[in-house]
Coordinates of C-alpha atoms in Angstrom, one line a residue:
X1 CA -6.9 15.8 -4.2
X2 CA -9.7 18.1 -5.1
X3 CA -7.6 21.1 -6.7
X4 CA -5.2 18.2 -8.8
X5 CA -8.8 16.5 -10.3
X6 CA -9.9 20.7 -11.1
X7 CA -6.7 21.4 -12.5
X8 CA -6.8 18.2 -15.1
X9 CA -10.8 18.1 -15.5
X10 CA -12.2 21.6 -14.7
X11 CA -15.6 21.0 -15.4
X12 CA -16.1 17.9 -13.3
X13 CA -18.6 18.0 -10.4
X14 CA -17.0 17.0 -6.9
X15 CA -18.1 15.4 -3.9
X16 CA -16.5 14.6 -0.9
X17 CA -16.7 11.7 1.8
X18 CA -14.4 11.5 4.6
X19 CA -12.7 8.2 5.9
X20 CA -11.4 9.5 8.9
X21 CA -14.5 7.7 11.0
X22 CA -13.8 4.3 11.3
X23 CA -13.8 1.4 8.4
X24 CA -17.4 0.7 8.3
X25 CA -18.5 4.7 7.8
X26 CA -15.4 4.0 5.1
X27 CA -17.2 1.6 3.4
X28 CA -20.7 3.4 3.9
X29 CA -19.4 6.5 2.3
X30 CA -18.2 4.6 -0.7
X31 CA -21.4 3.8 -1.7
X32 CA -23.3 7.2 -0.4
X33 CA -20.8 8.6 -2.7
X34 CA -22.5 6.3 -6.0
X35 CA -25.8 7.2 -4.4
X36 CA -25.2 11.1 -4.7
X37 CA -24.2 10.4 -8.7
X38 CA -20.7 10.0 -8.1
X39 CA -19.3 8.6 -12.0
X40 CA -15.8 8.4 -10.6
X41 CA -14.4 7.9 -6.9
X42 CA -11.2 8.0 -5.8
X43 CA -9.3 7.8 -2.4
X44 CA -6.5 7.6 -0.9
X45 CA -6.8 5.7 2.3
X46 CA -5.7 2.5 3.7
X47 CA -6.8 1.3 7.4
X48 CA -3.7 -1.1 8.9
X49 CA -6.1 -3.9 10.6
X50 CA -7.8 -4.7 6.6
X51 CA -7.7 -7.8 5.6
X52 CA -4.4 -8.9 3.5
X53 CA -5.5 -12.0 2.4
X54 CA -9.2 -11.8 2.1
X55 CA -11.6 -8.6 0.9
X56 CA -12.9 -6.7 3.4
X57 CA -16.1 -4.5 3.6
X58 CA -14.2 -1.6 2.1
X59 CA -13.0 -4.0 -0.7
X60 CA -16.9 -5.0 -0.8
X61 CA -18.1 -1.5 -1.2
X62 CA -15.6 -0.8 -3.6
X63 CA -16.9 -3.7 -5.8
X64 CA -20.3 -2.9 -5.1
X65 CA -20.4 0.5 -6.7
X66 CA -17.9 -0.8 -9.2
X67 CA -20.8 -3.3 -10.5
X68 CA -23.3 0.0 -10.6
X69 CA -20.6 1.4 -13.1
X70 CA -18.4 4.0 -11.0
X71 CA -14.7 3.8 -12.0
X72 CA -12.7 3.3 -8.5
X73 CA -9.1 4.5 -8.0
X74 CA -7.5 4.1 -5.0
X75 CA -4.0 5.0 -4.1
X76 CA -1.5 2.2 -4.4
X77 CA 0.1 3.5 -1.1
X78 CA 3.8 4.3 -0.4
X79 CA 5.3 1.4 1.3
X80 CA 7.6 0.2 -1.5
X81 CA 8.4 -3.2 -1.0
X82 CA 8.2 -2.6 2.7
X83 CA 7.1 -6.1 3.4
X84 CA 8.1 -9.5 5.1
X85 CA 6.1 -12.8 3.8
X86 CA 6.8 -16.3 4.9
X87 CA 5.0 -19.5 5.6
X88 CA 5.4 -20.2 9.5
X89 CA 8.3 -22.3 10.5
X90 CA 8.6 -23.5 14.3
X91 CA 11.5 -22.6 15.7
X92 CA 11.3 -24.7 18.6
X93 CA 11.4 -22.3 21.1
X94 CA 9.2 -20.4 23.6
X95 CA 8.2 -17.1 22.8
X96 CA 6.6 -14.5 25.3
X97 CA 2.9 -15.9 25.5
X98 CA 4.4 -19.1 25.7
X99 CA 3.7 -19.8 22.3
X100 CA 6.2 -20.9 19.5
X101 CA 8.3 -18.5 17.3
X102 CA 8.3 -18.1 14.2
X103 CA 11.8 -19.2 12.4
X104 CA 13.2 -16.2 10.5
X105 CA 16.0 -18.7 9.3
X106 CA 14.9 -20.4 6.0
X107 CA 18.0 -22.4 5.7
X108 CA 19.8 -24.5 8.2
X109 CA 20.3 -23.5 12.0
X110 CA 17.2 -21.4 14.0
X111 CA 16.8 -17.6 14.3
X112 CA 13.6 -16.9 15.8
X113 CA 14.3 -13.0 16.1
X114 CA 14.5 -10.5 12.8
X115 CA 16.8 -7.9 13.3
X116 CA 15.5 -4.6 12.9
X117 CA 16.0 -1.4 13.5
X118 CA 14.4 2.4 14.0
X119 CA 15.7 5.8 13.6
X120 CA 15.8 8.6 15.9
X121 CA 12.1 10.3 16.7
X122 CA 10.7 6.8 14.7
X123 CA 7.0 6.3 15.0
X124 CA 6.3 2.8 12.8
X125 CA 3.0 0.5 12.4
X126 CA 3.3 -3.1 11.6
X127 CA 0.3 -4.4 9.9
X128 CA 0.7 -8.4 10.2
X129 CA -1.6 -11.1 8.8
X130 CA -1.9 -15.1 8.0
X131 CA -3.5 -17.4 6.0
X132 CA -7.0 -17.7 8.0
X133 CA -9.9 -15.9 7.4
X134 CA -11.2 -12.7 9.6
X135 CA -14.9 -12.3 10.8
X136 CA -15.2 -8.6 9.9
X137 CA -14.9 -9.6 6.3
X138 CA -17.0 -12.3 5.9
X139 CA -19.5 -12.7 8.8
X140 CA -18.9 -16.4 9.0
X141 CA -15.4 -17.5 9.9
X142 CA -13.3 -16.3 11.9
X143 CA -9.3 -16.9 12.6
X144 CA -8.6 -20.1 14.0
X145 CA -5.0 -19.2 15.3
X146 CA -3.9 -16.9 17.7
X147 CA -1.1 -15.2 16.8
X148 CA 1.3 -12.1 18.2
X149 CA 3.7 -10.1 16.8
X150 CA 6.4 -8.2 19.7
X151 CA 9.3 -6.2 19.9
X152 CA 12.5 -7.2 21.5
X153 CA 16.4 -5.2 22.1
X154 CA 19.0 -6.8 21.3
X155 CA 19.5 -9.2 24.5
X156 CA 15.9 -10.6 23.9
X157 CA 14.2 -8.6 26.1
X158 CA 10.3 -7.5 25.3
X159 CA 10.1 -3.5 25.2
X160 CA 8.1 -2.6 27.6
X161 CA 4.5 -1.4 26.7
X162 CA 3.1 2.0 25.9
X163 CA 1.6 4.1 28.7
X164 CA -0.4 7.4 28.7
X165 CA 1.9 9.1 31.3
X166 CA 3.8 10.5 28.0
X167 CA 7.7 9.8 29.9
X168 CA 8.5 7.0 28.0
X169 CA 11.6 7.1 25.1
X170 CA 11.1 3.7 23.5
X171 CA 8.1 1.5 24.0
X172 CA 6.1 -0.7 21.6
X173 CA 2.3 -1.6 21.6
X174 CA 3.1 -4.9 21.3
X175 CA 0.3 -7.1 18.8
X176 CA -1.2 -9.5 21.2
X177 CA -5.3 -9.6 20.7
X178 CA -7.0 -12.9 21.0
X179 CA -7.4 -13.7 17.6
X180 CA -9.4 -17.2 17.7
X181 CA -12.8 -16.7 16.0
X182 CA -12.1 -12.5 15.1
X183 CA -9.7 -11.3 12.7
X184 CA -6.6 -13.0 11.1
X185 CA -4.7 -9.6 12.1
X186 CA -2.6 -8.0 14.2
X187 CA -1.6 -4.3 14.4
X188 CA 1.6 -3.3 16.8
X189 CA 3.7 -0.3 16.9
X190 CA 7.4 1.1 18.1
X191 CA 7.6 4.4 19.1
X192 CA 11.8 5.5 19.6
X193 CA 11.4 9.3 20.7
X194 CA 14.8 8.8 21.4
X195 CA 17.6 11.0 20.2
X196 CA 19.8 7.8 18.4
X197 CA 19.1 5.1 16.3
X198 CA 18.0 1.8 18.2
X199 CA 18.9 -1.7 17.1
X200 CA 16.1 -4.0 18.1
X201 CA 14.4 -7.4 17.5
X202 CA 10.9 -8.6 16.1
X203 CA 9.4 -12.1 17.4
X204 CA 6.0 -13.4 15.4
X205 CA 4.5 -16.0 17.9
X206 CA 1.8 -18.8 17.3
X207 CA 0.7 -18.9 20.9
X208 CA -2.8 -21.2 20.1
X209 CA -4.2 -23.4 17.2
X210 CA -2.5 -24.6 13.7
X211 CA 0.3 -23.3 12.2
X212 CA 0.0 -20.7 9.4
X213 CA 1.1 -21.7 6.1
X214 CA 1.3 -17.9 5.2
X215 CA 2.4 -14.7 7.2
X216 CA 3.1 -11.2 6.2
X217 CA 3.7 -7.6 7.9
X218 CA 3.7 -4.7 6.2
X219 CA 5.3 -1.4 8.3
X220 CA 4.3 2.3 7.6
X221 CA 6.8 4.8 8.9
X222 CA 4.7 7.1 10.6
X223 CA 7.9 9.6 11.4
X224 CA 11.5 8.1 11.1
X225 CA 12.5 4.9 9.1
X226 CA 12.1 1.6 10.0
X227 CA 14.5 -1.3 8.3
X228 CA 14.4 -4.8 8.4
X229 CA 18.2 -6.0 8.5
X230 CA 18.1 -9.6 7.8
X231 CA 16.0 -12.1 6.2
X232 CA 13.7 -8.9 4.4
X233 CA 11.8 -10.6 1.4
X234 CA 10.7 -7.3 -0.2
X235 CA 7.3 -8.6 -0.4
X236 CA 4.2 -6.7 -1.9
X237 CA 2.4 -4.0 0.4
X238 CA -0.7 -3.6 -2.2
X239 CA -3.1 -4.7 0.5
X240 CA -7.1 -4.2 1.5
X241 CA -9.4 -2.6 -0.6
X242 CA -6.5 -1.3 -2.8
X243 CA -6.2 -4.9 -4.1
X244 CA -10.3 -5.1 -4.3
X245 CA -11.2 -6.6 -7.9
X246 CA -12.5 -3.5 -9.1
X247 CA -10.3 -0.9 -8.0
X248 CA -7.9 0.5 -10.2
X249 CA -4.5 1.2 -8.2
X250 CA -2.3 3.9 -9.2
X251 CA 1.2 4.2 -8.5
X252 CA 3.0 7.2 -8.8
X253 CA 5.9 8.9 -10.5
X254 CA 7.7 12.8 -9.8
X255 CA 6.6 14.7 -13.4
X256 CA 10.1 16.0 -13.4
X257 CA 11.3 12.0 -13.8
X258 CA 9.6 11.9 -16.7
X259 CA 10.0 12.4 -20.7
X260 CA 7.6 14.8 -21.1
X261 CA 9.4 17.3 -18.5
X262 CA 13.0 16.9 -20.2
X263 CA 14.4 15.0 -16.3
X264 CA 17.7 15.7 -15.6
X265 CA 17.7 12.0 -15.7
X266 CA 17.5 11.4 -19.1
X267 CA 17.8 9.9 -21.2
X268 CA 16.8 6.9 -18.1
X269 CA 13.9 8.3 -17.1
X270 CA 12.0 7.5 -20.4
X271 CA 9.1 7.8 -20.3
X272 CA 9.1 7.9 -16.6
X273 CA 10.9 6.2 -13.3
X274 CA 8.7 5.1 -11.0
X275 CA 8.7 7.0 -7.2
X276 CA 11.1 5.0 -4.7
X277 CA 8.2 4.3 -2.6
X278 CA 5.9 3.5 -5.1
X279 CA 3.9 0.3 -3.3
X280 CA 4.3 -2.8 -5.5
X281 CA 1.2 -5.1 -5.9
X282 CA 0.9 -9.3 -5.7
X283 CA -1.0 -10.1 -2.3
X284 CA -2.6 -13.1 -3.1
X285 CA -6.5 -13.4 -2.3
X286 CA -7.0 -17.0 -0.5
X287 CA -10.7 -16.5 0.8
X288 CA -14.1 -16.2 -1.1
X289 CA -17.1 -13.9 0.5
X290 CA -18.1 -16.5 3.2
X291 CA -14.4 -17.2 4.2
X292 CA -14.0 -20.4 2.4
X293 CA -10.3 -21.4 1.2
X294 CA -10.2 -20.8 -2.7
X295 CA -9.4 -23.8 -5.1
X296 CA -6.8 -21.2 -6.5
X297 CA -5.7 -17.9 -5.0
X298 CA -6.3 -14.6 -6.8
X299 CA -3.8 -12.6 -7.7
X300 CA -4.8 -9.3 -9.2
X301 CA -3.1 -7.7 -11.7
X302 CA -2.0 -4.1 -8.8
X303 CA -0.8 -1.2 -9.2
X304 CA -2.9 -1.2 -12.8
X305 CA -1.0 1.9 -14.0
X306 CA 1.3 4.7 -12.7
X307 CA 0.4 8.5 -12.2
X308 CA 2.2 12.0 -12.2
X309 CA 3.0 13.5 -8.4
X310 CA 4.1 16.2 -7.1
X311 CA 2.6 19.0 -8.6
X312 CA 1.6 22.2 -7.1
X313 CA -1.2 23.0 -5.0
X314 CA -2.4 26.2 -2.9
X315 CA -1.4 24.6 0.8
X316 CA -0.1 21.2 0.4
X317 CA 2.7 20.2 1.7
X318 CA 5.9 22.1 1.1
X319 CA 7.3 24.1 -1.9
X320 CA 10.4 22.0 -3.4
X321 CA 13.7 23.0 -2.3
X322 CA 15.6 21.8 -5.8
X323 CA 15.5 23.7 -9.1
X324 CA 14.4 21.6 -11.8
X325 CA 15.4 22.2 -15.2
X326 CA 12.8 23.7 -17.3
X327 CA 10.7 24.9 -14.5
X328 CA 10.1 27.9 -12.8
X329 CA 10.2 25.5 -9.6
X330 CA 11.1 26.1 -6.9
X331 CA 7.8 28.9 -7.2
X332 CA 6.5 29.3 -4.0
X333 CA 3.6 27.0 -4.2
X334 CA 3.8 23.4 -2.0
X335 CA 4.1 20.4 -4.3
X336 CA 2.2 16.8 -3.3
X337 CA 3.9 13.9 -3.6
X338 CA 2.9 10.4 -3.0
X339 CA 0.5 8.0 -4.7
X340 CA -1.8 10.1 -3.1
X341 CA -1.4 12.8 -5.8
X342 CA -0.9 10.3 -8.7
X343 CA -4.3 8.9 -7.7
X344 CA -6.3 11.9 -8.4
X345 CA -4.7 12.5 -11.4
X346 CA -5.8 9.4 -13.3
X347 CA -9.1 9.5 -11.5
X348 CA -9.6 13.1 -13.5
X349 CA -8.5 11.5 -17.0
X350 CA -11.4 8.9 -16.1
X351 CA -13.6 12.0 -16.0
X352 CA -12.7 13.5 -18.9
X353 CA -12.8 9.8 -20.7
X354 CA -17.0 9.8 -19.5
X355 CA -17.1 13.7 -20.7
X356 CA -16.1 12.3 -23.9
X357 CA -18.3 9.0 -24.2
X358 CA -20.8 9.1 -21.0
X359 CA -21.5 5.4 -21.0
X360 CA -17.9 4.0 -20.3
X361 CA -17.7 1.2 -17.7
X362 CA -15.7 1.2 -15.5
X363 CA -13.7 -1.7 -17.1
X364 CA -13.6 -0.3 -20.5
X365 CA -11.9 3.2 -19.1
X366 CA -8.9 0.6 -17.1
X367 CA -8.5 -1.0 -20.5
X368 CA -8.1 2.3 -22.1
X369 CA -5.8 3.4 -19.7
X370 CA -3.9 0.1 -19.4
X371 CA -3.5 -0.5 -23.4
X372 CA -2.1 3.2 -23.8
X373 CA 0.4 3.6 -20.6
X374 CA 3.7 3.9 -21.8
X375 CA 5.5 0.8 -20.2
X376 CA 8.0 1.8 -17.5
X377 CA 11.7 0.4 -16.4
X378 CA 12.9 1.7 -13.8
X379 CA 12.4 2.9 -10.2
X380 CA 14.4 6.2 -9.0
X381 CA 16.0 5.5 -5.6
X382 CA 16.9 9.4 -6.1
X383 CA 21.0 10.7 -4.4
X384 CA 23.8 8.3 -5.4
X385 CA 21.6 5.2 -6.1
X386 CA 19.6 7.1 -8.8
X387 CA 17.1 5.0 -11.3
X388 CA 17.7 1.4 -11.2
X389 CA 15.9 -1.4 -13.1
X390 CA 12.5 -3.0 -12.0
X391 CA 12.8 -6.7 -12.0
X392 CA 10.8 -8.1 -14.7
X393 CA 9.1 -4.6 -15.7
X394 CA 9.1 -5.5 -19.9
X395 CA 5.0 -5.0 -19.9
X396 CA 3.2 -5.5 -17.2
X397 CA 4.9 -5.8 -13.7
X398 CA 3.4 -5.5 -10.0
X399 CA 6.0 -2.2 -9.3
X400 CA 5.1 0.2 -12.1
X401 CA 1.5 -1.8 -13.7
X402 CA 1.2 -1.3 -17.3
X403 CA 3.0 1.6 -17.5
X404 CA 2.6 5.7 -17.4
X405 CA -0.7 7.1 -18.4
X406 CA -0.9 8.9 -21.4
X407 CA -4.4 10.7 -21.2
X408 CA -4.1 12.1 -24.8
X409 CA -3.5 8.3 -26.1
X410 CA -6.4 7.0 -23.6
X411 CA -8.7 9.6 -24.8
X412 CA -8.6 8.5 -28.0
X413 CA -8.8 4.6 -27.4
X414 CA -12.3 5.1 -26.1
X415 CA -13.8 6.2 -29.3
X416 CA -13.1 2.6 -30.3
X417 CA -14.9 1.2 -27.8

């Protein structure tokens, strides 16, 4: 991230704080970050168990150092759409912790199982949340349901559990904490270090207090795919400190699928088409700072604009294997991709914005950038699919945001301000 903010600002001073300790050194190095003189921070972290519905301490921090006048990016993330959202329906029937399931079914009959299923070598985290507040986030209130989230086959049965022992081919770590009075969360994962593809089943289980009038998982494919086969709502995955108030998310868009680069998509990737897994944004907000319901729920106008990936760097990740037209690539150097590399990239135009005029804040530089994106159609599924239209992208749309930065355009905008 460092060598992409050198390459588009040269001159900028850089600073570095990991997140790789745990959520509260997250949000502690947010603000240490401010504190050194940081004018610009940008990351490109998300940790599963923040909140969905609520703003967590990261999501604090972030608007904490926001308010002192640091411009935040933060990657918009790569889950696509990879998301399931309902209200809770009882199905009527027992689930594992003896609890009710959750009907997948929104019609009539009762299917209180989602198929699903997982490629070979498949590593996969489900991030699941509802509509009650978490005590990490406020201090206050806690969740007053306890909810589980568990993986079944295809006869019903619950994988079995995870062991140290290392033998295992399939096994899940099934999401069953005690949630009444913690965290509105639950965090599970299925492991298939299996050689074939497994059909399989996923069961979300009120086993104590009232029914949720929300519920969402996201998944993250940590190796393999993971697919939801029925009843998949393609709901937002723009969660946590990513959807904070004052953070600018950035999705993300290959510079060879764009205008500027002459795409061998053309003329349909004008100005640019969006990443396949670009996250899309809409999570609603439903609790204030001491976990009280809002009258309305917030939803934040996420991604805010789109970003370049995939350019070079000196070590990172691997060189493309595709000539593209009008480059010298493939050229021996590894090429980034992900919204982790589009996130940098605007983060560095912010820098050069407060090179040119040093007393931006942090909302004038998102206007700038928002006002001057070129607005963006279409989402490249890349192979046979190829670009295909966003739903409702004309302006402003939670896929591609306001559109594709143009830092020449926002460069200028700010001597108006």
């Amino acid at each position: 991230m460092m060598q992409i903010i050198h390459d588009v600002a040269p001159g900028a001073g850089l600073s570095f704080y990991t997140a790789a300790v745990s959520v509260e050194d997250f949000a502690d190095g947010i603000v240490a970050l401010a504190e050194d003189g940081a004018d610009v921070i940008v990351d490109d972290i998300i940790y599963f168990a923040e909140p969905m519905f609520e703003d967590g301490i990261v999501a604090d921090a972030v608007d904490e150092v926001v308010k002192r006048g640091v411009a935040y990016f933060s990657s918009a993330g790569n889950g696509e759409r990879h998301s399931y959202q309902s209200k809770f329906r009882n199905s009527g029937r027992r689930g594992l912790s003896g609890g009710r399931r959750h009907d997948f079914q929104p019609g009539g009959g009762v299917d209180d199982l989602q198929r699903v299923s997982v490629s070979a070598g498949a590593t996969t985290v489900v991030a699941f949340n509802w509509d009650q507040p978490s005590i990490s986030a406020n201090g206050v209130r806690g969740s007053r349901s306890d909810m589980d989230v568990i993986f079944y086959d295809t006869n019903g049965d619950p994988l079995e559990e995870c062991t140290l022992d290392g033998s295992q081919d399939v096994c899940q770590l099934a999401g069953v904490a005690d949630n009444i009075g913690g965290d509105a969360v639950e965090v599970a994962a299925i492991i298939n270090g299996s050689d074939e593809a497994l059909d399989l089943q996923l069961g979300l289980e009120l086993v104590a207090g009232p029914a949720p009038g929300l519920m969402k998982y996201v998944w993250f494919d940590r190796a393999g795919t993971f697919s939801v086969e029925e009843f998949d709502t393609r709901s937002s995955t723009i969660y946590g400190h990513a959807n904070a108030a004052g953070a600018e998310a950035v999705g993300a868009a290959a510079w060879f699928d764009t205008e500027e680069w002459g795409s061998p998509l053309e003329p349909a990737c004008v100005p640019a088409c969006l990443e396949f897994f670009s996250a899309a944004g809409g999570t609603p907000v439903l609790f204030g700072e001491r976990g009280e319901r809002l009258s309305f729920p917030q939803v934040r106008l996420k991604p805010g604009v789109t970003g370049p990936d995939g350019g070079n760097t000196t070590f990172f990740v691997a060189d493309l294997t595709m000539p593209i037209p009008g480059t010298t690539e493939p050229d021996g150097f590894p090429n980034f991709f992900g919204t982790s590399a589009s996130a940098p990239h605007v983060a560095a135009v912010a820098a050069l914005m407060l090179d040119k005029r040093e007393h931006l804040s942090p909302s004038q530089i998102y206007a700038a950038l928002r006002l001057t994106a070129d607005d963006m159609r279409l989402r490249n599924f890349e192979g046979e699919i190829g670009p295909q239209p966003v739903p409702g992208a004309a302006g402003f749309d939670f896929d591609t945001g306001f559109g594709f930065v143009d830092a020449v355009r926002g460069l200028r905008a700010i001597s108006h301000f």
